[in-house]
mmCIF file of C-alpha atoms in Angstrom:
data_model
loop_
_atom_site.group_PDB
_atom_site.id
_atom_site.type_symbol
_atom_site.label_atom_id
_atom_site.label_comp_id
_atom_site.label_asym_id
_atom_site.label_seq_id
_atom_site.Cartn_x
_atom_site.Cartn_y
_atom_site.Cartn_z
ATOM 1 C CA MET T 1 -83.662 71.360 -152.621
ATOM 2 C CA ARG T 2 -81.986 68.442 -150.731
ATOM 3 C CA PHE T 3 -81.384 70.785 -147.729
ATOM 4 C CA LEU T 4 -85.042 71.914 -147.771
ATOM 5 C CA GLY T 5 -86.168 68.401 -147.877
ATOM 6 C CA SER T 6 -84.105 67.360 -144.859
ATOM 7 C CA ILE T 7 -85.618 70.301 -142.819
ATOM 8 C CA SER T 8 -89.090 69.052 -143.901
ATOM 9 C CA VAL T 9 -88.475 65.465 -142.727
ATOM 10 C CA PHE T 10 -87.011 66.762 -139.453
ATOM 11 C CA LEU T 11 -89.908 69.112 -138.770
ATOM 12 C CA TRP T 12 -92.305 66.111 -139.674
ATOM 13 C CA VAL T 13 -90.552 63.804 -137.215
ATOM 14 C CA LEU T 14 -90.494 66.523 -134.578
ATOM 15 C CA SER T 15 -94.337 67.091 -135.061
ATOM 16 C CA ALA T 16 -94.900 63.315 -134.943
ATOM 17 C CA SER T 17 -92.945 62.994 -131.666
ATOM 18 C CA ALA T 18 -95.003 65.891 -130.222
ATOM 19 C CA ALA T 19 -98.181 64.340 -131.273
ATOM 20 C CA GLN T 20 -97.243 61.031 -129.627
ATOM 21 C CA ALA T 21 -96.183 62.509 -126.329
ATOM 22 C CA PRO T 22 -98.630 61.708 -123.684
ATOM 23 C CA ALA T 23 -100.901 64.305 -122.350
ATOM 24 C CA ASN T 24 -100.615 65.698 -118.903
ATOM 25 C CA PRO T 25 -103.111 64.065 -116.686
ATOM 26 C CA THR T 26 -103.413 67.019 -114.197
ATOM 27 C CA ALA T 27 -106.919 67.705 -115.129
ATOM 28 C CA ALA T 28 -107.978 64.084 -114.367
ATOM 29 C CA PHE T 29 -106.148 64.162 -111.087
ATOM 30 C CA ARG T 30 -107.814 67.315 -110.144
ATOM 31 C CA GLN T 31 -111.330 65.766 -110.868
ATOM 32 C CA TYR T 32 -110.820 62.258 -109.237
ATOM 33 C CA CYS T 33 -107.887 62.556 -106.899
ATOM 34 C CA PHE T 34 -107.366 65.961 -105.388
ATOM 35 C CA GLY T 35 -110.222 65.494 -102.932
ATOM 36 C CA CYS T 36 -108.100 63.069 -100.905
ATOM 37 C CA HIS T 37 -104.546 63.730 -102.155
ATOM 38 C CA ALA T 38 -104.316 67.538 -101.879
ATOM 39 C CA LYS T 39 -104.634 69.330 -98.532
ATOM 40 C CA THR T 40 -105.284 66.019 -96.541
ATOM 41 C CA ALA T 41 -102.434 64.180 -98.452
ATOM 42 C CA ALA T 42 -103.738 60.786 -97.909
ATOM 43 C CA GLY T 43 -101.018 57.962 -97.743
ATOM 44 C CA GLY T 44 -98.454 60.789 -97.780
ATOM 45 C CA ILE T 45 -99.235 61.565 -101.429
ATOM 46 C CA ASN T 46 -100.068 65.228 -102.299
ATOM 47 C CA LEU T 47 -100.841 65.151 -106.009
ATOM 48 C CA GLU T 48 -101.613 68.902 -105.943
ATOM 49 C CA GLN T 49 -97.954 69.604 -105.016
ATOM 50 C CA LEU T 50 -96.590 66.782 -107.188
ATOM 51 C CA THR T 51 -98.413 68.100 -110.521
ATOM 52 C CA ALA T 52 -97.190 71.717 -109.611
ATOM 53 C CA GLY T 53 -93.596 70.543 -109.536
ATOM 54 C CA ALA T 54 -91.144 71.510 -112.257
ATOM 55 C CA SER T 55 -90.019 67.921 -112.769
ATOM 56 C CA VAL T 56 -91.387 64.429 -112.190
ATOM 57 C CA GLY T 57 -87.826 63.292 -111.274
ATOM 58 C CA GLU T 58 -87.628 65.509 -108.357
ATOM 59 C CA HIS T 59 -90.209 63.170 -106.507
ATOM 60 C CA PHE T 60 -89.914 60.058 -108.672
ATOM 61 C CA GLN T 61 -90.412 57.589 -105.744
ATOM 62 C CA GLN T 62 -93.775 59.223 -105.013
ATOM 63 C CA TRP T 63 -94.778 59.237 -108.789
ATOM 64 C CA GLN T 64 -93.901 55.626 -108.920
ATOM 65 C CA LYS T 65 -96.404 54.871 -106.144
ATOM 66 C CA VAL T 66 -98.966 56.815 -107.857
ATOM 67 C CA ALA T 67 -98.383 54.821 -111.141
ATOM 68 C CA SER T 68 -98.497 51.540 -109.305
ATOM 69 C CA ALA T 69 -101.835 52.417 -107.620
ATOM 70 C CA LEU T 70 -103.321 53.321 -110.965
ATOM 71 C CA GLU T 71 -102.000 50.136 -112.670
ATOM 72 C CA GLN T 72 -103.457 47.931 -109.825
ATOM 73 C CA LYS T 73 -106.697 49.931 -109.769
ATOM 74 C CA ARG T 74 -106.305 50.496 -106.194
ATOM 75 C CA MET T 75 -106.902 54.326 -106.603
ATOM 76 C CA PRO T 76 -109.356 55.845 -106.661
ATOM 77 C CA PRO T 77 -111.106 53.491 -104.045
ATOM 78 C CA ALA T 78 -113.805 51.130 -105.274
ATOM 79 C CA LYS T 79 -116.800 53.320 -104.014
ATOM 80 C CA MET T 80 -115.297 56.607 -105.351
ATOM 81 C CA PRO T 81 -115.779 57.910 -108.994
ATOM 82 C CA GLN T 82 -113.244 56.234 -111.201
ATOM 83 C CA LEU T 83 -111.102 57.462 -114.192
ATOM 84 C CA SER T 84 -111.957 55.918 -117.544
ATOM 85 C CA ASP T 85 -109.761 53.332 -118.976
ATOM 86 C CA ALA T 86 -108.423 55.810 -121.510
ATOM 87 C CA GLN T 87 -107.634 58.298 -118.693
ATOM 88 C CA ARG T 88 -106.002 55.791 -116.569
ATOM 89 C CA THR T 89 -103.955 54.433 -119.383
ATOM 90 C CA ALA T 90 -102.881 58.071 -120.270
ATOM 91 C CA ALA T 91 -101.971 58.963 -116.596
ATOM 92 C CA ILE T 92 -99.861 55.765 -116.256
ATOM 93 C CA THR T 93 -98.188 56.367 -119.651
ATOM 94 C CA TRP T 94 -97.395 59.904 -118.843
ATOM 95 C CA ILE T 95 -95.861 59.099 -115.388
ATOM 96 C CA ARG T 96 -93.721 56.237 -116.669
ATOM 97 C CA SER T 97 -92.478 58.108 -119.819
ATOM 98 C CA SER T 98 -91.593 61.194 -117.651
ATOM 99 C CA ILE T 99 -89.735 59.091 -115.158
ATOM 100 C CA GLN T 100 -87.720 57.479 -118.024
ATOM 101 C CA ASP T 101 -87.044 60.786 -119.795
ATOM 102 C CA HIS T 102 -85.658 62.128 -116.382
ATOM 103 C CA ALA T 103 -83.513 59.012 -115.950
ATOM 104 C CA ARG T 104 -82.042 59.469 -119.534
ATOM 105 C CA ARG T 105 -81.357 63.149 -118.918
ATOM 106 C CA THR T 106 -79.632 62.590 -115.628
ATOM 107 C CA ALA T 107 -77.772 59.494 -116.407
ATOM 108 C CA GLY T 108 -74.355 59.512 -114.666
ATOM 109 C CA ASP T 109 -75.344 62.240 -112.229
ATOM 110 C CA PRO T 110 -74.741 60.986 -108.767
ATOM 111 C CA GLY T 111 -77.364 63.604 -107.119
ATOM 112 C CA ARG T 112 -76.684 65.373 -104.048
ATOM 113 C CA VAL T 113 -73.143 64.680 -102.817
ATOM 114 C CA THR T 114 -72.089 65.811 -99.311
ATOM 115 C CA MET T 115 -69.089 67.649 -99.006
ATOM 116 C CA ARG T 116 -66.840 65.892 -96.496
ATOM 117 C CA ARG T 117 -63.378 66.153 -94.945
ATOM 118 C CA LEU T 118 -60.441 63.779 -95.696
ATOM 119 C CA THR T 119 -60.495 60.664 -93.680
ATOM 120 C CA SER T 120 -57.482 59.883 -91.455
ATOM 121 C CA GLY T 121 -55.890 57.484 -94.115
ATOM 122 C CA GLU T 122 -56.669 59.818 -96.985
ATOM 123 C CA TYR T 123 -54.916 62.673 -95.091
ATOM 124 C CA ALA T 124 -51.848 60.530 -94.446
ATOM 125 C CA TYR T 125 -51.751 59.310 -97.955
ATOM 126 C CA THR T 126 -51.922 62.960 -99.225
ATOM 127 C CA VAL T 127 -49.096 64.121 -97.019
ATOM 128 C CA ARG T 128 -46.941 61.152 -98.286
ATOM 129 C CA ASP T 129 -47.686 62.040 -101.897
ATOM 130 C CA LEU T 130 -46.750 65.825 -101.227
ATOM 131 C CA THR T 131 -43.706 65.222 -99.092
ATOM 132 C CA GLY T 132 -42.427 61.825 -99.856
ATOM 133 C CA LEU T 133 -42.263 60.951 -96.132
ATOM 134 C CA ASP T 134 -44.460 59.030 -93.827
ATOM 135 C CA TYR T 135 -44.971 61.092 -90.657
ATOM 136 C CA LYS T 136 -47.722 58.729 -88.921
ATOM 137 C CA LEU T 137 -49.857 61.691 -88.259
ATOM 138 C CA ASP T 138 -53.174 59.946 -88.513
ATOM 139 C CA ARG T 139 -52.785 58.376 -85.128
ATOM 140 C CA ASP T 140 -53.453 61.656 -83.499
ATOM 141 C CA PHE T 141 -56.795 61.931 -85.258
ATOM 142 C CA VAL T 142 -60.208 60.884 -84.084
ATOM 143 C CA SER T 143 -61.301 57.588 -85.604
ATOM 144 C CA ASP T 144 -63.501 57.830 -88.722
ATOM 145 C CA SER T 145 -67.202 57.049 -88.278
ATOM 146 C CA VAL T 146 -68.518 54.262 -90.379
ATOM 147 C CA GLY T 147 -71.704 54.846 -92.429
ATOM 148 C CA GLY T 148 -74.613 52.497 -93.034
ATOM 149 C CA GLU T 149 -73.066 51.365 -96.206
ATOM 150 C CA GLY T 150 -69.946 50.211 -94.216
ATOM 151 C CA PHE T 151 -67.456 52.882 -95.654
ATOM 152 C CA THR T 152 -65.465 55.469 -93.687
ATOM 153 C CA ASN T 153 -65.681 57.954 -96.478
ATOM 154 C CA PHE T 154 -69.511 58.347 -96.273
ATOM 155 C CA GLY T 155 -70.015 62.172 -96.325
ATOM 156 C CA ASP T 156 -73.234 62.187 -94.099
ATOM 157 C CA VAL T 157 -71.317 60.791 -91.109
ATOM 158 C CA GLN T 158 -67.997 62.448 -91.520
ATOM 159 C CA PHE T 159 -68.524 65.381 -89.040
ATOM 160 C CA LEU T 160 -65.662 67.842 -87.984
ATOM 161 C CA ASP T 161 -65.815 69.250 -84.672
ATOM 162 C CA ASP T 162 -63.534 72.078 -83.107
ATOM 163 C CA ALA T 163 -61.183 69.591 -81.336
ATOM 164 C CA ASN T 164 -60.652 67.536 -84.467
ATOM 165 C CA LEU T 165 -60.014 70.583 -86.574
ATOM 166 C CA GLU T 166 -57.232 71.706 -83.998
ATOM 167 C CA ARG T 167 -55.630 68.289 -84.569
ATOM 168 C CA TYR T 168 -55.580 68.760 -88.239
ATOM 169 C CA LEU T 169 -54.001 72.195 -87.984
ATOM 170 C CA ALA T 170 -51.522 71.008 -85.486
ATOM 171 C CA ALA T 171 -50.476 68.223 -87.955
ATOM 172 C CA ALA T 172 -50.072 70.693 -90.679
ATOM 173 C CA LYS T 173 -47.823 72.938 -88.527
ATOM 174 C CA SER T 174 -45.717 69.859 -87.718
ATOM 175 C CA ILE T 175 -45.379 68.961 -91.402
ATOM 176 C CA ALA T 176 -44.434 72.553 -92.192
ATOM 177 C CA SER T 177 -41.672 72.466 -89.648
ATOM 178 C CA HIS T 178 -39.954 69.774 -91.751
ATOM 179 C CA ALA T 179 -39.863 71.989 -94.928
ATOM 180 C CA VAL T 180 -36.869 73.968 -96.227
ATOM 181 C CA VAL T 181 -38.140 76.960 -98.064
ATOM 182 C CA GLY T 182 -35.473 78.752 -99.905
ATOM 183 C CA ALA T 183 -34.722 80.046 -103.369
ATOM 184 C CA GLY T 184 -34.900 76.468 -104.923
ATOM 185 C CA PRO T 185 -37.653 73.926 -104.899
ATOM 186 C CA LEU T 186 -39.519 73.055 -101.757
ATOM 187 C CA ARG T 187 -38.048 70.229 -99.849
ATOM 188 C CA PHE T 188 -39.071 68.158 -96.873
ATOM 189 C CA TYR T 189 -36.620 66.377 -94.323
ATOM 190 C CA ASP T 190 -37.132 63.827 -91.782
ATOM 191 C CA ASP T 191 -35.744 66.011 -89.002
ATOM 192 C CA PRO T 192 -37.330 69.447 -88.452
ATOM 193 C CA GLY T 193 -35.487 72.511 -87.693
ATOM 194 C CA LYS T 194 -33.716 72.846 -90.986
ATOM 195 C CA SER T 195 -36.072 75.462 -92.131
ATOM 196 C CA GLY T 196 -34.899 78.121 -94.773
ATOM 197 C CA MET T 197 -37.351 80.706 -93.531
ATOM 198 C CA GLU T 198 -34.826 83.389 -93.009
ATOM 199 C CA LEU T 199 -33.359 82.750 -96.454
ATOM 200 C CA SER T 200 -36.858 82.594 -98.062
ATOM 201 C CA ALA T 201 -37.824 85.950 -96.378
ATOM 202 C CA ILE T 202 -34.655 87.692 -97.467
ATOM 203 C CA HIS T 203 -35.189 86.273 -101.025
ATOM 204 C CA ARG T 204 -38.762 87.504 -101.153
ATOM 205 C CA ILE T 205 -37.800 90.948 -99.961
ATOM 206 C CA GLN T 206 -35.064 91.160 -102.686
ATOM 207 C CA GLU T 207 -37.644 90.149 -105.269
ATOM 208 C CA ILE T 208 -40.050 92.966 -104.058
ATOM 209 C CA TYR T 209 -37.302 95.648 -104.167
ATOM 210 C CA THR T 210 -36.067 94.586 -107.372
ATOM 211 C CA ALA T 211 -39.426 94.465 -108.975
ATOM 212 C CA ASN T 212 -40.701 97.767 -107.569
ATOM 213 C CA GLY T 213 -37.793 99.879 -106.158
ATOM 214 C CA PHE T 214 -34.536 101.430 -107.333
ATOM 215 C CA ARG T 215 -31.292 102.287 -105.725
ATOM 216 C CA ALA T 216 -28.466 104.789 -106.837
ATOM 217 C CA ALA T 217 -25.638 103.054 -105.010
ATOM 218 C CA ALA T 218 -24.637 101.692 -101.662
ATOM 219 C CA GLY T 219 -21.705 100.580 -99.598
ATOM 220 C CA GLU T 220 -20.214 96.976 -99.244
ATOM 221 C CA GLY T 221 -20.248 96.222 -102.818
ATOM 222 C CA ALA T 222 -23.897 96.967 -103.532
ATOM 223 C CA LYS T 223 -24.688 97.931 -106.940
ATOM 224 C CA PRO T 224 -27.451 100.322 -108.554
ATOM 225 C CA TYR T 225 -30.565 98.842 -109.875
ATOM 226 C CA GLY T 226 -33.850 100.144 -111.151
ATOM 227 C CA LEU T 227 -32.638 103.552 -112.243
ATOM 228 C CA GLU T 228 -33.894 103.028 -115.672
ATOM 229 C CA ARG T 229 -37.368 103.756 -114.268
ATOM 230 C CA TYR T 230 -36.567 107.346 -114.152
ATOM 231 C CA ALA T 231 -35.717 107.400 -117.950
ATOM 232 C CA ARG T 232 -39.081 105.458 -118.683
ATOM 233 C CA ALA T 233 -41.027 107.864 -116.424
ATOM 234 C CA PHE T 234 -39.509 110.985 -118.154
ATOM 235 C CA HIS T 235 -40.439 109.475 -121.561
ATOM 236 C CA GLY T 236 -43.917 108.602 -120.438
ATOM 237 C CA ALA T 237 -44.506 112.148 -119.201
ATOM 238 C CA TRP T 238 -43.220 113.427 -122.572
ATOM 239 C CA ARG T 239 -45.668 110.976 -124.379
ATOM 240 C CA TYR T 240 -48.512 112.104 -122.261
ATOM 241 C CA GLN T 241 -47.708 115.742 -122.813
ATOM 242 C CA HIS T 242 -47.742 115.258 -126.700
ATOM 243 C CA ARG T 243 -50.290 112.548 -126.959
ATOM 244 C CA ALA T 244 -52.354 114.343 -129.318
ATOM 245 C CA ALA T 245 -49.530 115.186 -131.627
ATOM 246 C CA LEU T 246 -48.278 111.580 -131.356
ATOM 247 C CA GLY T 247 -51.744 110.265 -132.660
ATOM 248 C CA ASP T 248 -52.851 108.857 -129.368
ATOM 249 C CA ALA T 249 -55.122 111.502 -127.941
ATOM 250 C CA LYS T 250 -57.038 108.828 -125.818
ATOM 251 C CA ALA T 251 -53.923 107.791 -123.975
ATOM 252 C CA THR T 252 -53.970 107.967 -120.274
ATOM 253 C CA LEU T 253 -51.344 107.998 -117.571
ATOM 254 C CA ALA T 254 -52.424 104.518 -116.576
ATOM 255 C CA SER T 255 -52.080 103.180 -120.192
ATOM 256 C CA ILE T 256 -48.712 104.771 -120.631
ATOM 257 C CA ALA T 257 -47.414 103.650 -117.314
ATOM 258 C CA LYS T 258 -48.329 100.013 -118.207
ATOM 259 C CA SER T 259 -46.463 100.362 -121.769
ATOM 260 C CA GLU T 260 -43.533 101.795 -119.997
ATOM 261 C CA ASP T 261 -43.473 99.165 -117.291
ATOM 262 C CA ILE T 262 -43.547 101.484 -114.173
ATOM 263 C CA SER T 263 -46.164 102.092 -111.633
ATOM 264 C CA LEU T 264 -48.885 104.641 -112.346
ATOM 265 C CA ARG T 265 -48.138 106.279 -108.964
ATOM 266 C CA PHE T 266 -44.531 106.990 -109.866
ATOM 267 C CA LEU T 267 -45.472 108.306 -113.377
ATOM 268 C CA GLU T 268 -48.049 110.535 -111.600
ATOM 269 C CA HIS T 269 -45.424 111.863 -109.188
ATOM 270 C CA ILE T 270 -42.824 112.687 -112.008
ATOM 271 C CA ARG T 271 -45.395 114.356 -114.075
ATOM 272 C CA SER T 272 -46.610 116.421 -111.130
ATOM 273 C CA VAL T 273 -42.954 117.530 -110.500
ATOM 274 C CA LEU T 274 -42.328 118.382 -114.208
ATOM 275 C CA ASP T 275 -45.523 120.424 -114.320
ATOM 276 C CA GLN T 276 -44.594 122.892 -111.523
ATOM 277 C CA PRO T 277 -44.665 126.393 -112.909
ATOM 278 C CA ALA T 278 -41.789 127.701 -110.788
ATOM 279 C CA PRO T 279 -39.868 124.940 -109.207
ATOM 280 C CA THR T 280 -36.921 125.708 -106.948
ATOM 281 C CA TYR T 281 -33.188 124.762 -107.605
ATOM 282 C CA PRO T 282 -32.042 121.990 -108.369
ATOM 283 C CA MET T 283 -35.475 120.669 -109.429
ATOM 284 C CA SER T 284 -35.709 123.863 -111.814
ATOM 285 C CA GLU T 285 -32.726 122.404 -113.803
ATOM 286 C CA VAL T 286 -34.369 118.963 -114.293
ATOM 287 C CA VAL T 287 -37.612 120.815 -115.373
ATOM 288 C CA ALA T 288 -35.739 123.045 -117.789
ATOM 289 C CA ARG T 289 -33.983 120.206 -119.467
ATOM 290 C CA PHE T 290 -37.205 118.269 -119.774
ATOM 291 C CA ARG T 291 -38.965 121.309 -121.524
ATOM 292 C CA LYS T 292 -36.200 121.056 -124.001
ATOM 293 C CA PHE T 293 -37.154 117.619 -125.229
ATOM 294 C CA PRO T 294 -37.615 117.351 -129.001
ATOM 295 C CA ALA T 295 -40.989 118.155 -130.260
ATOM 296 C CA PRO T 296 -43.100 115.345 -131.835
ATOM 297 C CA GLY T 297 -42.851 116.836 -135.336
ATOM 298 C CA SER T 298 -39.030 116.717 -135.417
ATOM 299 C CA PRO T 299 -37.384 113.784 -137.238
ATOM 300 C CA ASP T 300 -37.214 110.619 -135.321
ATOM 301 C CA ALA T 301 -38.667 112.419 -132.372
ATOM 302 C CA ALA T 302 -39.664 109.194 -130.416
ATOM 303 C CA ASN T 303 -35.986 107.813 -130.230
ATOM 304 C CA ALA T 304 -34.683 111.360 -129.615
ATOM 305 C CA ALA T 305 -36.992 111.799 -126.775
ATOM 306 C CA ARG T 306 -35.954 108.326 -125.391
ATOM 307 C CA LYS T 307 -32.286 109.330 -125.497
ATOM 308 C CA ALA T 308 -33.021 112.581 -123.929
ATOM 309 C CA SER T 309 -34.891 110.847 -121.137
ATOM 310 C CA GLU T 310 -31.762 108.675 -120.440
ATOM 311 C CA GLN T 311 -29.480 111.677 -120.245
ATOM 312 C CA LEU T 312 -31.746 113.543 -117.925
ATOM 313 C CA GLN T 313 -31.875 110.298 -115.799
ATOM 314 C CA LYS T 314 -28.096 110.406 -115.696
ATOM 315 C CA PHE T 315 -28.048 114.026 -114.722
ATOM 316 C CA LEU T 316 -30.631 113.522 -111.974
ATOM 317 C CA ILE T 317 -28.629 110.588 -110.358
ATOM 318 C CA ASP T 318 -25.039 111.548 -110.718
ATOM 319 C CA TRP T 319 -24.780 115.162 -109.585
ATOM 320 C CA PRO T 320 -26.656 115.027 -106.360
ATOM 321 C CA ARG T 321 -24.760 111.812 -105.510
ATOM 322 C CA MET T 322 -21.401 113.734 -105.497
ATOM 323 C CA LEU T 323 -22.990 116.727 -103.939
ATOM 324 C CA PHE T 324 -24.373 114.879 -100.857
ATOM 325 C CA ALA T 325 -21.638 112.284 -100.596
ATOM 326 C CA ALA T 326 -24.428 109.681 -100.802
ATOM 327 C CA GLY T 327 -23.387 106.228 -102.136
ATOM 328 C CA GLU T 328 -20.137 104.455 -102.864
ATOM 329 C CA LEU T 329 -19.335 106.591 -106.073
ATOM 330 C CA ALA T 330 -19.349 109.846 -103.987
ATOM 331 C CA ALA T 331 -16.161 111.363 -102.554
ATOM 332 C CA GLY T 332 -13.766 108.967 -104.235
ATOM 333 C CA GLY T 333 -15.689 105.836 -103.211
ATOM 334 C CA GLN T 334 -15.897 106.948 -99.576
ATOM 335 C CA GLY T 335 -19.633 107.658 -99.583
ATOM 336 C CA ASP T 336 -22.048 106.224 -97.047
ATOM 337 C CA GLU T 337 -25.089 103.918 -97.443
ATOM 338 C CA ARG T 338 -27.802 106.664 -97.247
ATOM 339 C CA ALA T 339 -30.545 106.467 -99.889
ATOM 340 C CA LEU T 340 -30.452 109.117 -102.495
ATOM 341 C CA VAL T 341 -33.691 111.069 -101.780
ATOM 342 C CA LEU T 342 -34.145 114.494 -103.356
ATOM 343 C CA THR T 343 -36.892 116.671 -101.868
ATOM 344 C CA GLU T 344 -37.073 120.540 -101.642
ATOM 345 C CA ALA T 345 -36.342 120.185 -97.963
ATOM 346 C CA SER T 346 -33.189 118.244 -98.424
ATOM 347 C CA VAL T 347 -31.683 120.634 -101.036
ATOM 348 C CA GLU T 348 -33.033 123.878 -99.639
ATOM 349 C CA ALA T 349 -30.179 126.332 -98.720
ATOM 350 C CA LYS T 350 -30.924 128.036 -95.365
ATOM 351 C CA PRO T 351 -28.909 128.234 -92.111
ATOM 352 C CA LYS T 352 -29.441 125.455 -89.762
ATOM 353 C CA ASN T 353 -26.331 125.746 -87.389
ATOM 354 C CA ARG T 354 -24.357 128.584 -85.865
ATOM 355 C CA TYR T 355 -20.566 128.593 -85.554
ATOM 356 C CA ARG T 356 -18.196 130.943 -83.537
ATOM 357 C CA PHE T 357 -14.789 131.766 -84.916
ATOM 358 C CA PHE T 358 -11.970 133.661 -83.464
ATOM 359 C CA LEU T 359 -11.308 135.968 -86.378
ATOM 360 C CA PHE T 360 -7.510 136.720 -85.553
ATOM 361 C CA GLN T 361 -4.299 134.767 -85.786
ATOM 362 C CA ARG T 362 -1.123 135.026 -83.544
ATOM 363 C CA GLY T 363 2.296 135.226 -84.939
ATOM 364 C CA ARG T 364 5.311 133.697 -83.753
ATOM 365 C CA THR T 365 6.409 136.784 -81.692
ATOM 366 C CA GLY T 366 2.962 137.147 -80.251
ATOM 367 C CA GLU T 367 1.697 139.921 -82.669
ATOM 368 C CA GLN T 368 -1.648 139.585 -84.155
ATOM 369 C CA LYS T 369 -2.226 139.121 -87.877
ATOM 370 C CA PRO T 370 -5.391 139.840 -89.959
ATOM 371 C CA PRO T 371 -7.543 136.801 -90.315
ATOM 372 C CA ARG T 372 -8.055 135.089 -93.577
ATOM 373 C CA ILE T 373 -11.274 133.300 -94.496
ATOM 374 C CA VAL T 374 -11.668 131.214 -97.555
ATOM 375 C CA LEU T 375 -15.278 130.581 -98.795
ATOM 376 C CA MET T 376 -15.641 127.880 -101.341
ATOM 377 C CA MET T 377 -18.727 126.979 -103.500
ATOM 378 C CA VAL T 378 -19.015 123.852 -105.264
ATOM 379 C CA ASN T 379 -21.023 123.931 -108.669
#
C-alpha cells in the first residue's frame, strides 16, 4: 500500500507540473506576428522558422530578442493588432522557461568545438613527454596564429596548409631516426643512427614464423619447431570425421581449427589429403594409418586418437627426412638446409636422367670380365 501511495503522489506531482507548464504561443504568434516575421523576416527575426524548430536553445539569442520586445511592448507595433495581456504574459513565460530548461539540460556542454592541430609548443611538449628529450623542432614550424581571444590554441584560426603539414612530417621522421627499435622497450637517443631496425625486422619475422609456420630441421644448429601442428591437424580431422558420434554434430572445420589452435586453411588441406580415395605412395601410408585411428565408441577414444595423431606426425616427419637427406638429422647429421616439403611431384618415382655405363671390366692381363651391377633399394 505504501508503494501504491508513492506512485500516486508521483503521478499527482507529474500532472501538476504538466498543468503548470506554459502553453506554446505559436497560435498567438501566427495571428499577430507572422505577417511581418515570416517570409519578410522583419528585423532579422523569422518567427515561423523559430517556432518550427525542435528546440528553443538552437536559436536562444533570437528568442531572447523576441522576449525583450514582448516585455517592453515594442512588438507588435502600436498601430497593429495587439496580444492580450494574458497572451503576452504566456508567450514571455514560455520563452523564458524554455531557455532556462535548455540551459539546465546543456549545463557543462561547451557547444561546437573546432578540431584543431597541436600548436608548435604543444607538439614540442608532447615529443618531450614521449621521448624524454628536447629536440627543439618547433623552430621549423610556422608561427601559430592568435585568435580574437588572445590564445594560440583557438581552433578557428589554427589552419594547417600543405607546407606546414610537410614540416610536421619531416619533424616526425627526424624523431624516428633517434629511436632504437629492438626486442626490448622503445628507446630514444640524442644521436641518430643507432637504429635497431634490422634487429627489429628479424625479430618480427621470427615471431611470424614461430606463430604460423613449422620446420622439421635445418643446418647450423637450427632446431625444429611447430611440428605439433601436424598432430593437432590429424586430431582435428578425426574429430570432424566423427563429430556426430562425439556428440558435436554442429561442429565445423573452423570451430575445430580454433580449438586445436591451428589455421583453418591448414586443417582444410590436411583433411583434403586424408580424404583422397586412392592416394599414391607415400601418402597412401599416411592415409592408411589415419584410417586405423580408434573409433569414437572405444574406451578413452579421445586420448587414444590424440596419441595416434602424435605417432602419425612422427612417422610423417622422420622417414622422409632420412630418405631425402633433408635436415641436420639426415645422413648422420650431414643433411642440408632444404625445407621438408612433401608433394606427389617430389616423391613420384619416374626417370628424370639418363646415364651411360660401360658394362665390362678389364683384368690385369687385359682380359675382359663379366660386369657386376648392384641395385640397392632403401625401404
